[in-house]
Structures are given as structure tokens and as C-alpha cells.
């Protein structure tokens, strides 16, 4: 059976759209459930504050929802894109875009739920600092969303950049690899950033006076947690903008696909681990503010070690792209 | 398109290298993060032992790192040796 190029591109666009929204719906729903679960606990602890808790829950859930709204936007773009006259390589680009945004929304959606839930419970513990808790929650969950935003940027680039100058073989593998790299790496960073933000809301409710060192430690910890997704973004850009030599060999395509997979998968663990380290440090800054500087130092040393495997993965990807 | 055996073997080796290092990086990343988290908590609770705790953290992380290094070795073997 022979299909026209337009048919194949449309198939890729629709499959990509389905993958994008299906995966993209998972994370935000879990995160919002976490927020609502803690809002219930908070209300049962201090039912007089239920209007404040309820308001905070809805704001927190709205931020977690944004990851899946990004996925919805990309899915709708993929469904209604005009594919007439597109080159065959467009099929790979559109499938890559769907995979990228779908995977990329997972971690951020779950992660953004943690600060939401902890802020709700914090309001029940320390009603006097309600507005500070909401502010801290918003800062923390906004940073947790960045990996999803990276994924959306890569997905939009894959959809709208004209790749017709790229040879179809092995270009298809480069473009699907580009989607996998940012999408997978975003899972860990989004989740890890959320762990740090949740611990910071919990700490603020325990000891409101520590708000300044808490927010600083949280932001530094989250910034380090984002690095694996930046590695993913870097490898995606290389895969998208470096035109591979035309080659009919399977090995050339496998190397580019594996490069995307490697940095993407390799970023998941370090992203989560860095977030755990940041959460541990933030939690104890709230209990022992005098040790803030030492905790920050230990956190950074621990995160640097935890980061190493993401760096190995990036090195293997770069070898796969440039050396073999 | 006819695929030759040597090409298929090379392709499998490259994919294997990517999957080996990619999946192999997940565990050490999460495990070392747990170590760092508990080290921070322990130093917060008992600041006098900060030096000992940092040392324990680094040794524990080094052991946890080993599987990541195994993955790297296998990936490099797949890329350059086999």
C-alpha cells in the first residue's frame, strides 16, 4: 500500500495530538488531587478558615492546571494544522511535538500540586501568614512550570519551523529525538522543583520568620533541579538545528534517536533527586535558621553529585550526535 | 530499502548505548538526592557533626553513583568497542 505524503503527515499530526493530550492530562490531575487532598485535611483541622483554604486551593490548582492547558493548546494546533503540501519530514516533526509536550506536562503538573497542598495545610496551621503562603506557593509552583514551558517552546518550534531542507533520513530520528529529549527531561525537573516548593510552604507555616532564607534556599534548589531539563533543551536544539548528512543507514538514524532518549531519560532521576535535596534543606532552614548557610552548602554539594549522571547522559548524547 | 546486517548491528549498539545511559542515570539521581536530603536534615538537627555527616553523605552518594558509572561504561563500550 502506498500512501500520499499528506496522508502520512496527517496521521502523524493526529497521533501526536492524541499522545500530547493523553499524557499531558496525567500530571496536572495528580497534582490537583494532591492539593485538594491537603485542602480537605486543612479544613478538617480548622474549619473556620474554610473560605481562605478553598480560595488558596483553587489558585494552586489553577497553576497546576496550566501544564495540561499547554498540552491542550499543542494538541489543538496539531489537530487543525494545515498539512497541505508539507514535506514528509513534517510528519516526524509533528509526532515529535506531540511526544514532547505530552511528556513535558507530566512532571510540572504533579510538582505544582505539592506547594498548593502544603500552602492549604499551612493556612490551617498559621492563619496569620495566609497571604505570604499564597505568594510563596505561587513563586514555587511557577518555577515548577518552567520545564513544561520548555517543552511547549520545543513543541511549537517543531510545529512551525520549516524542516524541509533536512534530509528525511536520518532527519526523522533527529526530530523525534528532539521531542523525546526535552519532554522526558522535563519530568524530573518539574517534579523535583515541586518537592522543593512544597517543603518551603510547609516550612513557612512552621516558622513564618524564616521566610527570606526559605524562599532563597527554595529558589536556588529549584534552579539546580531545572538543570537536567536545560540539558534536554540543549540537546533538542542541537538535534533540530544541526542538519544531518543524508544517509540511508539505519545506524545514523538510531544514533540521533538514542541521543534524544539518553539525555531525556537521564534527566529524570537527577531532576527528582535535586528536588529531594532542596526539599530537605528547605525543611530544616525553617527549623534551624542559624544553619541556613551550611544547609545551602551541603544542599549544593549533594545536588552536584546527584547531577553527575545527567551530565554523563548528556556526554553520551553528544558523542552519539557528533562523534559516531 | 534493504538493511544490511552490519548496519542493523551498529544501529542496535547506538540505541542500546542511549537506553543504557539514559535509564541508568535515573536511579543514582534519585538515590543521591535522597542522601543529600537526609544529610541536610541531619546537619540541621545536629550541626556539631556537620563534617562527619557531609563525609557520610559523599561516601554514600559515591556508592550510589556506581551503577550510573556501570551504565556509562556499557554505553561507551557499545559506542566504541563492540
mmCIF file of C-alpha atoms in Angstrom:
data_model
loop_
_atom_site.group_PDB
_atom_site.id
_atom_site.type_symbol
_atom_site.label_atom_id
_atom_site.label_comp_id
_atom_site.label_asym_id
_atom_site.label_seq_id
_atom_site.Cartn_x
_atom_site.Cartn_y
_atom_site.Cartn_z
ATOM 1 C CA UNK A 1 0.000 0.000 0.000
ATOM 2 C CA UNK A 2 1.303 3.443 -0.917
ATOM 3 C CA UNK A 3 0.060 6.500 0.928
ATOM 4 C CA UNK A 4 0.423 10.100 -0.154
ATOM 5 C CA UNK A 5 2.768 12.350 1.833
ATOM 6 C CA UNK A 6 -0.208 14.394 3.002
ATOM 7 C CA UNK A 7 -1.877 11.312 4.464
ATOM 8 C CA UNK A 8 1.257 10.324 6.389
ATOM 9 C CA UNK A 9 1.711 13.858 7.755
ATOM 10 C CA UNK A 10 -1.945 13.968 8.844
ATOM 11 C CA UNK A 11 -1.599 10.565 10.550
ATOM 12 C CA UNK A 12 1.461 11.826 12.457
ATOM 13 C CA UNK A 13 -0.302 15.050 13.450
ATOM 14 C CA UNK A 14 -3.373 13.252 14.809
ATOM 15 C CA UNK A 15 -1.344 10.587 16.594
ATOM 16 C CA UNK A 16 0.872 13.322 18.053
ATOM 17 C CA UNK A 17 -2.166 15.291 19.188
ATOM 18 C CA UNK A 18 -3.607 12.256 20.964
ATOM 19 C CA UNK A 19 -0.326 11.380 22.674
ATOM 20 C CA UNK A 20 0.099 15.016 23.686
ATOM 21 C CA UNK A 21 -3.258 15.438 25.410
ATOM 22 C CA UNK A 22 -3.369 11.912 26.812
ATOM 23 C CA UNK A 23 -0.026 12.129 28.587
ATOM 24 C CA UNK A 24 -0.497 15.829 29.299
ATOM 25 C CA UNK A 25 -3.670 15.172 31.275
ATOM 26 C CA UNK A 26 -1.983 12.802 33.738
ATOM 27 C CA UNK A 27 0.309 15.112 35.690
ATOM 28 C CA UNK A 28 -1.959 18.073 36.324
ATOM 29 C CA UNK A 29 -4.769 15.824 37.540
ATOM 30 C CA UNK A 30 -2.487 14.125 40.086
ATOM 31 C CA UNK A 31 -1.107 17.469 41.268
ATOM 32 C CA UNK A 32 -4.559 18.975 41.663
ATOM 33 C CA UNK A 33 -5.724 15.910 43.543
ATOM 34 C CA UNK A 34 -2.815 16.308 45.954
ATOM 35 C CA UNK A 35 -3.722 19.962 46.512
ATOM 36 C CA UNK A 36 -7.370 19.137 47.138
ATOM 37 C CA UNK A 37 -6.471 16.267 49.473
ATOM 38 C CA UNK A 38 -4.430 18.602 51.697
ATOM 39 C CA UNK A 39 -7.116 21.268 51.472
ATOM 40 C CA UNK A 40 -9.538 18.734 52.950
ATOM 41 C CA UNK A 41 -7.140 17.912 55.771
ATOM 42 C CA UNK A 42 -6.629 21.621 56.393
ATOM 43 C CA UNK A 43 -10.370 22.269 56.515
ATOM 44 C CA UNK A 44 -10.938 19.461 58.988
ATOM 45 C CA UNK A 45 -8.163 20.867 61.187
ATOM 46 C CA UNK A 46 -9.517 24.410 61.166
ATOM 47 C CA UNK A 47 -12.947 24.592 59.563
ATOM 48 C CA UNK A 48 -13.440 28.306 60.336
ATOM 49 C CA UNK A 49 -10.810 29.093 57.738
ATOM 50 C CA UNK A 50 -12.510 27.103 55.015
ATOM 51 C CA UNK A 51 -13.110 30.136 52.708
ATOM 52 C CA UNK A 52 -9.390 31.043 52.733
ATOM 53 C CA UNK A 53 -8.313 27.433 52.281
ATOM 54 C CA UNK A 54 -10.788 26.965 49.465
ATOM 55 C CA UNK A 55 -9.577 30.100 47.676
ATOM 56 C CA UNK A 56 -5.933 29.041 48.028
ATOM 57 C CA UNK A 57 -6.772 25.536 46.792
ATOM 58 C CA UNK A 58 -8.370 26.913 43.623
ATOM 59 C CA UNK A 59 -5.421 29.236 42.923
ATOM 60 C CA UNK A 60 -2.938 26.400 43.483
ATOM 61 C CA UNK A 61 -4.908 24.033 41.273
ATOM 62 C CA UNK A 62 -5.126 26.658 38.539
ATOM 63 C CA UNK A 63 -1.318 26.849 38.370
ATOM 64 C CA UNK A 64 -1.017 23.037 38.256
ATOM 65 C CA UNK A 65 -3.657 23.012 35.520
ATOM 66 C CA UNK A 66 -1.551 25.230 33.263
ATOM 67 C CA UNK A 67 0.725 22.304 32.318
ATOM 68 C CA UNK A 68 -2.220 20.419 30.857
ATOM 69 C CA UNK A 69 -3.546 23.577 29.211
ATOM 70 C CA UNK A 70 -0.213 23.839 27.365
ATOM 71 C CA UNK A 71 -0.776 20.247 26.212
ATOM 72 C CA UNK A 72 -4.329 21.127 25.134
ATOM 73 C CA UNK A 73 -3.078 24.076 23.076
ATOM 74 C CA UNK A 74 -0.453 21.937 21.316
ATOM 75 C CA UNK A 75 -2.972 19.118 20.723
ATOM 76 C CA UNK A 76 -5.488 21.529 19.171
ATOM 77 C CA UNK A 77 -2.747 23.050 16.987
ATOM 78 C CA UNK A 78 -1.795 19.562 15.804
ATOM 79 C CA UNK A 79 -5.403 18.651 15.020
ATOM 80 C CA UNK A 80 -6.190 21.752 12.974
ATOM 81 C CA UNK A 81 -2.819 22.378 11.328
ATOM 82 C CA UNK A 82 -2.899 22.801 7.557
ATOM 83 C CA UNK A 83 -0.669 19.997 6.268
ATOM 84 C CA UNK A 84 -1.285 20.505 2.556
ATOM 85 C CA UNK A 85 1.934 20.489 0.557
ATOM 86 C CA UNK A 86 4.041 19.599 3.591
ATOM 87 C CA UNK A 87 7.228 17.572 3.127
ATOM 88 C CA UNK A 88 7.409 14.063 4.572
ATOM 89 C CA UNK A 89 9.822 15.253 7.294
ATOM 90 C CA UNK A 90 6.914 17.289 8.735
ATOM 91 C CA UNK A 91 5.374 14.003 9.903
ATOM 92 C CA UNK A 92 8.345 13.358 12.203
ATOM 93 C CA UNK A 93 8.333 16.952 13.441
ATOM 94 C CA UNK A 94 4.638 16.828 14.363
ATOM 95 C CA UNK A 95 4.897 13.462 16.100
ATOM 96 C CA UNK A 96 7.937 14.779 18.000
ATOM 97 C CA UNK A 97 5.999 17.887 19.046
ATOM 98 C CA UNK A 98 3.155 15.803 20.484
ATOM 99 C CA UNK A 99 5.513 13.490 22.375
ATOM 100 C CA UNK A 100 7.484 16.456 23.721
ATOM 101 C CA UNK A 101 4.528 18.373 25.133
ATOM 102 C CA UNK A 102 2.751 15.277 26.453
ATOM 103 C CA UNK A 103 5.758 14.039 28.424
ATOM 104 C CA UNK A 104 6.765 17.572 29.400
ATOM 105 C CA UNK A 105 3.481 18.282 31.151
ATOM 106 C CA UNK A 106 3.756 15.207 33.435
ATOM 107 C CA UNK A 107 6.310 16.366 35.984
ATOM 108 C CA UNK A 108 5.260 20.002 36.171
ATOM 109 C CA UNK A 109 1.633 19.075 36.697
ATOM 110 C CA UNK A 110 2.432 16.756 39.606
ATOM 111 C CA UNK A 111 5.111 19.049 41.045
ATOM 112 C CA UNK A 112 2.954 22.166 41.076
ATOM 113 C CA UNK A 113 0.446 20.346 43.240
ATOM 114 C CA UNK A 114 2.890 19.998 46.171
ATOM 115 C CA UNK A 115 3.176 23.709 47.057
ATOM 116 C CA UNK A 116 -0.592 24.065 46.587
ATOM 117 C CA UNK A 117 -1.373 21.330 49.099
ATOM 118 C CA UNK A 118 1.235 22.408 51.635
ATOM 119 C CA UNK A 119 0.093 26.040 51.412
ATOM 120 C CA UNK A 120 -3.518 24.976 52.130
ATOM 121 C CA UNK A 121 -2.424 22.992 55.177
ATOM 122 C CA UNK A 122 -0.153 25.856 56.223
ATOM 123 C CA UNK A 123 -3.118 28.242 56.278
ATOM 124 C CA UNK A 124 -4.829 25.987 58.801
ATOM 125 C CA UNK A 125 -1.687 25.961 60.967
ATOM 126 C CA UNK A 126 -0.750 29.647 60.691
ATOM 127 C CA UNK A 127 -3.734 31.714 59.515
ATOM 128 C CA UNK A 128 -1.789 34.933 60.175
ATOM 129 C CA UNK A 129 0.554 34.315 57.235
ATOM 130 C CA UNK A 130 -2.103 33.304 54.692
ATOM 131 C CA UNK A 131 -1.082 35.846 52.067
ATOM 132 C CA UNK A 132 2.623 35.033 52.424
ATOM 133 C CA UNK A 133 1.831 31.360 52.000
ATOM 134 C CA UNK A 134 -0.130 32.064 48.829
ATOM 135 C CA UNK A 135 2.720 34.215 47.459
ATOM 136 C CA UNK A 136 5.321 31.584 48.274
ATOM 137 C CA UNK A 137 3.118 28.905 46.718
ATOM 138 C CA UNK A 138 2.756 30.924 43.516
ATOM 139 C CA UNK A 139 6.519 31.561 43.204
ATOM 140 C CA UNK A 140 7.326 27.905 43.856
ATOM 141 C CA UNK A 141 4.734 26.474 41.513
ATOM 142 C CA UNK A 142 5.591 28.970 38.777
ATOM 143 C CA UNK A 143 9.197 27.728 38.820
ATOM 144 C CA UNK A 144 7.901 24.131 38.718
ATOM 145 C CA UNK A 145 6.084 25.018 35.497
ATOM 146 C CA UNK A 146 9.259 26.049 33.642
ATOM 147 C CA UNK A 147 10.060 22.542 32.317
ATOM 148 C CA UNK A 148 6.541 22.372 30.850
ATOM 149 C CA UNK A 149 7.172 25.760 29.239
ATOM 150 C CA UNK A 150 10.462 24.478 27.776
ATOM 151 C CA UNK A 151 8.511 21.558 26.316
ATOM 152 C CA UNK A 152 5.926 23.887 24.853
ATOM 153 C CA UNK A 153 8.658 26.007 23.248
ATOM 154 C CA UNK A 154 10.249 22.933 21.652
ATOM 155 C CA UNK A 155 6.828 21.630 20.540
ATOM 156 C CA UNK A 156 5.950 24.968 18.930
ATOM 157 C CA UNK A 157 9.344 25.071 17.202
ATOM 158 C CA UNK A 158 8.808 21.548 15.862
ATOM 159 C CA UNK A 159 5.361 22.513 14.589
ATOM 160 C CA UNK A 160 6.190 25.843 12.952
ATOM 161 C CA UNK A 161 9.819 25.683 11.781
ATOM 162 C CA UNK A 162 10.224 24.584 8.190
ATOM 163 C CA UNK A 163 12.429 21.486 8.255
ATOM 164 C CA UNK A 164 12.031 20.690 4.546
ATOM 165 C CA UNK A 165 15.766 21.325 3.973
ATOM 166 C CA UNK A 166 16.600 18.431 6.324
ATOM 167 C CA UNK A 167 17.074 15.052 4.580
ATOM 168 C CA UNK A 168 14.202 12.740 5.593
ATOM 169 C CA UNK A 169 16.638 10.007 6.505
ATOM 170 C CA UNK A 170 18.068 10.370 9.191
ATOM 171 C CA UNK A 171 16.289 13.700 9.850
ATOM 172 C CA UNK A 172 13.133 11.966 11.121
ATOM 173 C CA UNK A 173 15.096 10.453 14.001
ATOM 174 C CA UNK A 174 16.637 13.821 14.902
ATOM 175 C CA UNK A 175 13.222 15.497 15.161
ATOM 176 C CA UNK A 176 11.580 12.711 17.187
ATOM 177 C CA UNK A 177 14.728 12.630 19.341
ATOM 178 C CA UNK A 178 14.422 16.388 19.866
ATOM 179 C CA UNK A 179 10.904 15.886 21.199
ATOM 180 C CA UNK A 180 11.926 12.997 23.464
ATOM 181 C CA UNK A 181 14.908 14.836 24.907
ATOM 182 C CA UNK A 182 13.108 17.913 26.259
ATOM 183 C CA UNK A 183 9.892 16.026 27.044
ATOM 184 C CA UNK A 184 11.468 13.266 29.143
ATOM 185 C CA UNK A 185 13.974 15.528 30.901
ATOM 186 C CA UNK A 186 11.147 17.853 31.928
ATOM 187 C CA UNK A 187 9.530 15.093 34.016
ATOM 188 C CA UNK A 188 12.228 15.057 36.680
ATOM 189 C CA UNK A 189 12.787 18.800 36.831
ATOM 190 C CA UNK A 190 9.103 19.600 37.151
ATOM 191 C CA UNK A 191 8.584 17.031 39.903
ATOM 192 C CA UNK A 192 11.779 17.988 41.745
ATOM 193 C CA UNK A 193 11.040 21.705 41.616
ATOM 194 C CA UNK A 194 7.636 20.957 43.127
ATOM 195 C CA UNK A 195 9.165 18.966 46.009
ATOM 196 C CA UNK A 196 11.291 21.988 46.975
ATOM 197 C CA UNK A 197 8.344 24.365 46.694
ATOM 198 C CA UNK A 198 6.118 22.129 48.831
ATOM 199 C CA UNK A 199 8.755 21.915 51.566
ATOM 200 C CA UNK A 200 9.104 25.680 51.534
ATOM 201 C CA UNK A 201 5.359 26.231 52.084
ATOM 202 C CA UNK A 202 5.425 23.648 54.882
ATOM 203 C CA UNK A 203 8.419 25.404 56.468
ATOM 204 C CA UNK A 204 6.857 28.831 56.202
ATOM 205 C CA UNK A 205 3.817 27.624 58.134
ATOM 206 C CA UNK A 206 6.082 26.115 60.802
ATOM 207 C CA UNK A 207 8.220 29.235 61.275
ATOM 208 C CA UNK A 208 6.966 32.348 59.443
ATOM 209 C CA UNK A 209 10.008 34.419 60.483
ATOM 210 C CA UNK A 210 12.261 32.354 58.232
ATOM 211 C CA UNK A 211 10.501 33.449 55.029
ATOM 212 C CA UNK A 212 13.518 35.192 53.448
ATOM 213 C CA UNK A 213 16.097 32.377 53.785
ATOM 214 C CA UNK A 214 13.368 29.822 52.979
ATOM 215 C CA UNK A 215 12.434 31.414 49.675
ATOM 216 C CA UNK A 216 16.100 31.923 48.760
ATOM 217 C CA UNK A 217 17.023 28.300 49.503
ATOM 218 C CA UNK A 218 13.943 27.108 47.639
ATOM 219 C CA UNK A 219 14.787 29.160 44.539
ATOM 220 C CA UNK A 220 18.448 28.093 44.484
ATOM 221 C CA UNK A 221 17.437 24.455 44.966
ATOM 222 C CA UNK A 222 14.793 24.695 42.254
ATOM 223 C CA UNK A 223 17.241 26.357 39.873
ATOM 224 C CA UNK A 224 19.620 23.411 40.258
ATOM 225 C CA UNK A 225 16.686 20.989 39.804
ATOM 226 C CA UNK A 226 15.925 22.666 36.466
ATOM 227 C CA UNK A 227 19.379 21.954 35.002
ATOM 228 C CA UNK A 228 18.542 18.452 33.674
ATOM 229 C CA UNK A 229 15.674 19.956 31.675
ATOM 230 C CA UNK A 230 18.055 22.612 30.345
ATOM 231 C CA UNK A 231 20.393 19.815 29.202
ATOM 232 C CA UNK A 232 17.357 18.285 27.466
ATOM 233 C CA UNK A 233 16.565 21.599 25.804
ATOM 234 C CA UNK A 234 20.167 21.960 24.642
ATOM 235 C CA UNK A 235 20.226 18.516 23.038
ATOM 236 C CA UNK A 236 16.843 19.234 21.394
ATOM 237 C CA UNK A 237 18.177 22.444 19.875
ATOM 238 C CA UNK A 238 21.267 20.657 18.561
ATOM 239 C CA UNK A 239 19.088 17.919 17.054
ATOM 240 C CA UNK A 240 16.728 20.447 15.442
ATOM 241 C CA UNK A 241 19.285 22.868 14.043
ATOM 242 C CA UNK A 242 22.172 20.645 13.010
ATOM 243 C CA UNK A 243 21.258 19.323 9.571
ATOM 244 C CA UNK A 244 22.472 15.707 9.499
ATOM 245 C CA UNK A 245 24.254 14.364 6.410
ATOM 246 C CA UNK A 246 21.809 12.434 4.237
ATOM 247 C CA UNK A 247 22.338 8.740 4.848
ATOM 248 C CA UNK A 248 20.290 5.657 4.160
ATOM 249 C CA UNK A 249 21.897 3.732 7.019
ATOM 250 C CA UNK A 250 19.802 2.680 9.966
ATOM 251 C CA UNK A 251 22.708 3.364 12.325
ATOM 252 C CA UNK A 252 22.742 7.096 11.534
ATOM 253 C CA UNK A 253 19.059 7.378 12.474
ATOM 254 C CA UNK A 254 19.438 5.186 15.565
ATOM 255 C CA UNK A 255 22.278 7.370 16.859
ATOM 256 C CA UNK A 256 20.148 10.545 16.680
ATOM 257 C CA UNK A 257 17.088 8.889 18.231
ATOM 258 C CA UNK A 258 19.251 7.405 21.003
ATOM 259 C CA UNK A 259 20.823 10.823 21.654
ATOM 260 C CA UNK A 260 17.401 12.258 22.414
ATOM 261 C CA UNK A 261 16.352 9.287 24.537
ATOM 262 C CA UNK A 262 19.585 9.303 26.519
ATOM 263 C CA UNK A 263 19.577 12.916 27.714
ATOM 264 C CA UNK A 264 15.809 12.755 28.197
ATOM 265 C CA UNK A 265 15.725 9.609 30.335
ATOM 266 C CA UNK A 266 18.966 10.570 32.064
ATOM 267 C CA UNK A 267 17.468 13.860 33.232
ATOM 268 C CA UNK A 268 14.545 12.260 35.099
ATOM 269 C CA UNK A 269 16.473 10.916 38.092
ATOM 270 C CA UNK A 270 18.760 13.877 38.768
ATOM 271 C CA UNK A 271 15.815 16.271 38.456
ATOM 272 C CA UNK A 272 13.877 14.386 41.147
ATOM 273 C CA UNK A 273 16.985 13.863 43.286
ATOM 274 C CA UNK A 274 17.967 17.524 43.214
ATOM 275 C CA UNK A 275 14.443 18.408 44.239
ATOM 276 C CA UNK A 276 14.601 15.995 47.180
ATOM 277 C CA UNK A 277 17.893 17.525 48.316
ATOM 278 C CA UNK A 278 16.430 21.011 48.044
ATOM 279 C CA UNK A 279 13.321 19.919 49.980
ATOM 280 C CA UNK A 280 15.469 18.504 52.779
ATOM 281 C CA UNK A 281 17.500 21.696 53.058
ATOM 282 C CA UNK A 282 14.457 23.975 52.922
ATOM 283 C CA UNK A 283 12.624 21.935 55.561
ATOM 284 C CA UNK A 284 15.494 22.382 58.001
ATOM 285 C CA UNK A 285 16.129 26.054 57.246
ATOM 286 C CA UNK A 286 12.672 26.546 58.748
ATOM 287 C CA UNK A 287 13.611 24.593 61.876
ATOM 288 C CA UNK A 288 17.153 25.883 62.332
ATOM 289 C CA UNK A 289 17.609 29.210 60.602
ATOM 290 C CA UNK A 290 21.078 29.759 62.096
ATOM 291 C CA UNK A 291 22.361 26.870 59.960
ATOM 292 C CA UNK A 292 20.966 28.348 56.733
ATOM 293 C CA UNK A 293 24.352 28.944 55.055
ATOM 294 C CA UNK A 294 25.692 25.476 55.950
ATOM 295 C CA UNK A 295 22.477 23.827 54.767
ATOM 296 C CA UNK A 296 22.690 25.651 51.452
ATOM 297 C CA UNK A 297 26.302 24.487 51.027
ATOM 298 C CA UNK A 298 25.523 20.840 51.812
ATOM 299 C CA UNK A 299 22.494 21.003 49.537
ATOM 300 C CA UNK A 300 24.586 22.296 46.635
ATOM 301 C CA UNK A 301 27.324 19.681 47.159
ATOM 302 C CA UNK A 302 24.715 16.908 47.336
ATOM 303 C CA UNK A 303 22.920 18.203 44.262
ATOM 304 C CA UNK A 304 26.164 18.455 42.311
ATOM 305 C CA UNK A 305 26.858 14.761 42.952
ATOM 306 C CA UNK A 306 23.271 13.833 42.102
ATOM 307 C CA UNK A 307 23.603 15.843 38.898
ATOM 308 C CA UNK A 308 26.563 13.813 37.649
ATOM 309 C CA UNK A 309 24.537 11.079 35.944
ATOM 310 C CA UNK A 310 22.601 13.684 33.931
ATOM 311 C CA UNK A 311 25.945 15.011 32.748
ATOM 312 C CA UNK A 312 27.108 11.505 31.769
ATOM 313 C CA UNK A 313 23.872 11.117 29.799
ATOM 314 C CA UNK A 314 24.430 14.416 28.012
ATOM 315 C CA UNK A 315 28.009 13.442 27.162
ATOM 316 C CA UNK A 316 26.827 10.128 25.690
ATOM 317 C CA UNK A 317 24.202 12.043 23.665
ATOM 318 C CA UNK A 318 26.778 14.495 22.334
ATOM 319 C CA UNK A 319 29.043 11.566 21.384
ATOM 320 C CA UNK A 320 26.083 9.966 19.597
ATOM 321 C CA UNK A 321 25.384 13.196 17.685
ATOM 322 C CA UNK A 322 28.875 14.413 16.847
ATOM 323 C CA UNK A 323 31.318 11.502 17.087
ATOM 324 C CA UNK A 324 29.866 8.178 15.959
ATOM 325 C CA UNK B 1 15.320 -0.243 1.396
ATOM 326 C CA UNK B 2 17.471 -3.260 2.114
ATOM 327 C CA UNK B 3 19.061 -3.215 5.562
ATOM 328 C CA UNK B 4 22.441 -4.833 5.860
ATOM 329 C CA UNK B 5 23.380 -6.882 8.898
ATOM 330 C CA UNK B 6 26.336 -4.690 9.888
ATOM 331 C CA UNK B 7 24.139 -1.590 9.724
ATOM 332 C CA UNK B 8 21.488 -3.197 11.896
ATOM 333 C CA UNK B 9 24.117 -4.186 14.474
ATOM 334 C CA UNK B 10 25.522 -0.639 14.604
ATOM 335 C CA UNK B 11 22.016 0.806 14.933
ATOM 336 C CA UNK B 12 21.217 -1.542 17.816
ATOM 337 C CA UNK B 13 24.502 -0.675 19.526
ATOM 338 C CA UNK B 14 23.766 3.078 19.340
ATOM 339 C CA UNK B 15 20.208 2.679 20.584
ATOM 340 C CA UNK B 16 21.455 0.391 23.335
ATOM 341 C CA UNK B 17 24.039 2.959 24.392
ATOM 342 C CA UNK B 18 21.409 5.674 24.660
ATOM 343 C CA UNK B 19 18.975 3.481 26.584
ATOM 344 C CA UNK B 20 21.707 2.154 28.888
ATOM 345 C CA UNK B 21 22.968 5.570 29.953
ATOM 346 C CA UNK B 22 19.518 7.153 29.938
ATOM 347 C CA UNK B 23 17.769 4.609 32.148
ATOM 348 C CA UNK B 24 20.900 4.010 34.194
ATOM 349 C CA UNK B 25 21.030 7.662 35.169
ATOM 350 C CA UNK B 26 17.597 7.643 36.818
ATOM 351 C CA UNK B 27 18.399 5.538 39.857
ATOM 352 C CA UNK B 28 21.597 7.258 41.017
ATOM 353 C CA UNK B 29 19.981 10.660 40.512
ATOM 354 C CA UNK B 30 17.031 9.831 42.772
ATOM 355 C CA UNK B 31 19.095 7.866 45.293
ATOM 356 C CA UNK B 32 21.786 10.503 45.683
ATOM 357 C CA UNK B 33 19.109 13.138 46.080
ATOM 358 C CA UNK B 34 17.624 11.168 48.984
ATOM 359 C CA UNK B 35 21.051 11.001 50.609
ATOM 360 C CA UNK B 36 21.530 14.755 50.203
ATOM 361 C CA UNK B 37 18.056 15.472 51.608
ATOM 362 C CA UNK B 38 18.647 13.419 54.730
ATOM 363 C CA UNK B 39 22.139 14.846 55.147
ATOM 364 C CA UNK B 40 20.679 18.363 55.148
ATOM 365 C CA UNK B 41 18.063 17.325 57.682
ATOM 366 C CA UNK B 42 20.658 15.629 59.886
ATOM 367 C CA UNK B 43 23.005 18.619 59.807
ATOM 368 C CA UNK B 44 20.098 20.897 60.687
ATOM 369 C CA UNK B 45 19.240 18.682 63.651
ATOM 370 C CA UNK B 46 22.839 18.185 64.828
ATOM 371 C CA UNK B 47 25.092 20.948 63.468
ATOM 372 C CA UNK B 48 28.083 19.837 65.565
ATOM 373 C CA UNK B 49 28.514 16.750 63.400
ATOM 374 C CA UNK B 50 28.358 18.609 60.076
ATOM 375 C CA UNK B 51 31.789 17.385 58.928
ATOM 376 C CA UNK B 52 31.071 13.739 59.708
ATOM 377 C CA UNK B 53 27.635 13.959 58.102
ATOM 378 C CA UNK B 54 28.975 15.558 54.926
ATOM 379 C CA UNK B 55 31.582 12.811 54.682
ATOM 380 C CA UNK B 56 28.966 10.108 55.160
ATOM 381 C CA UNK B 57 26.784 11.755 52.535
ATOM 382 C CA UNK B 58 29.582 11.866 49.979
ATOM 383 C CA UNK B 59 30.648 8.244 50.582
ATOM 384 C CA UNK B 60 27.028 7.088 50.361
ATOM 385 C CA UNK B 61 26.490 9.018 47.163
ATOM 386 C CA UNK B 62 29.709 7.643 45.685
ATOM 387 C CA UNK B 63 28.444 4.101 46.237
ATOM 388 C CA UNK B 64 25.059 5.013 44.774
ATOM 389 C CA UNK B 65 26.861 6.573 41.808
ATOM 390 C CA UNK B 66 28.471 3.261 40.908
ATOM 391 C CA UNK B 67 25.504 1.940 38.898
ATOM 392 C CA UNK B 68 25.495 5.161 36.877
ATOM 393 C CA UNK B 69 29.164 4.577 36.099
ATOM 394 C CA UNK B 70 28.439 0.967 35.087
ATOM 395 C CA UNK B 71 25.840 2.351 32.652
ATOM 396 C CA UNK B 72 28.363 4.848 31.305
ATOM 397 C CA UNK B 73 30.945 2.100 30.802
ATOM 398 C CA UNK B 74 28.449 -0.090 28.957
ATOM 399 C CA UNK B 75 27.331 2.862 26.827
ATOM 400 C CA UNK B 76 30.934 3.691 25.887
ATOM 401 C CA UNK B 77 31.649 0.019 25.146
ATOM 402 C CA UNK B 78 28.588 -0.104 22.887
ATOM 403 C CA UNK B 79 29.640 3.103 21.140
ATOM 404 C CA UNK B 80 33.324 2.474 20.587
ATOM 405 C CA UNK B 81 34.278 -1.166 21.202
ATOM 406 C CA UNK B 82 31.686 -3.697 20.090
#
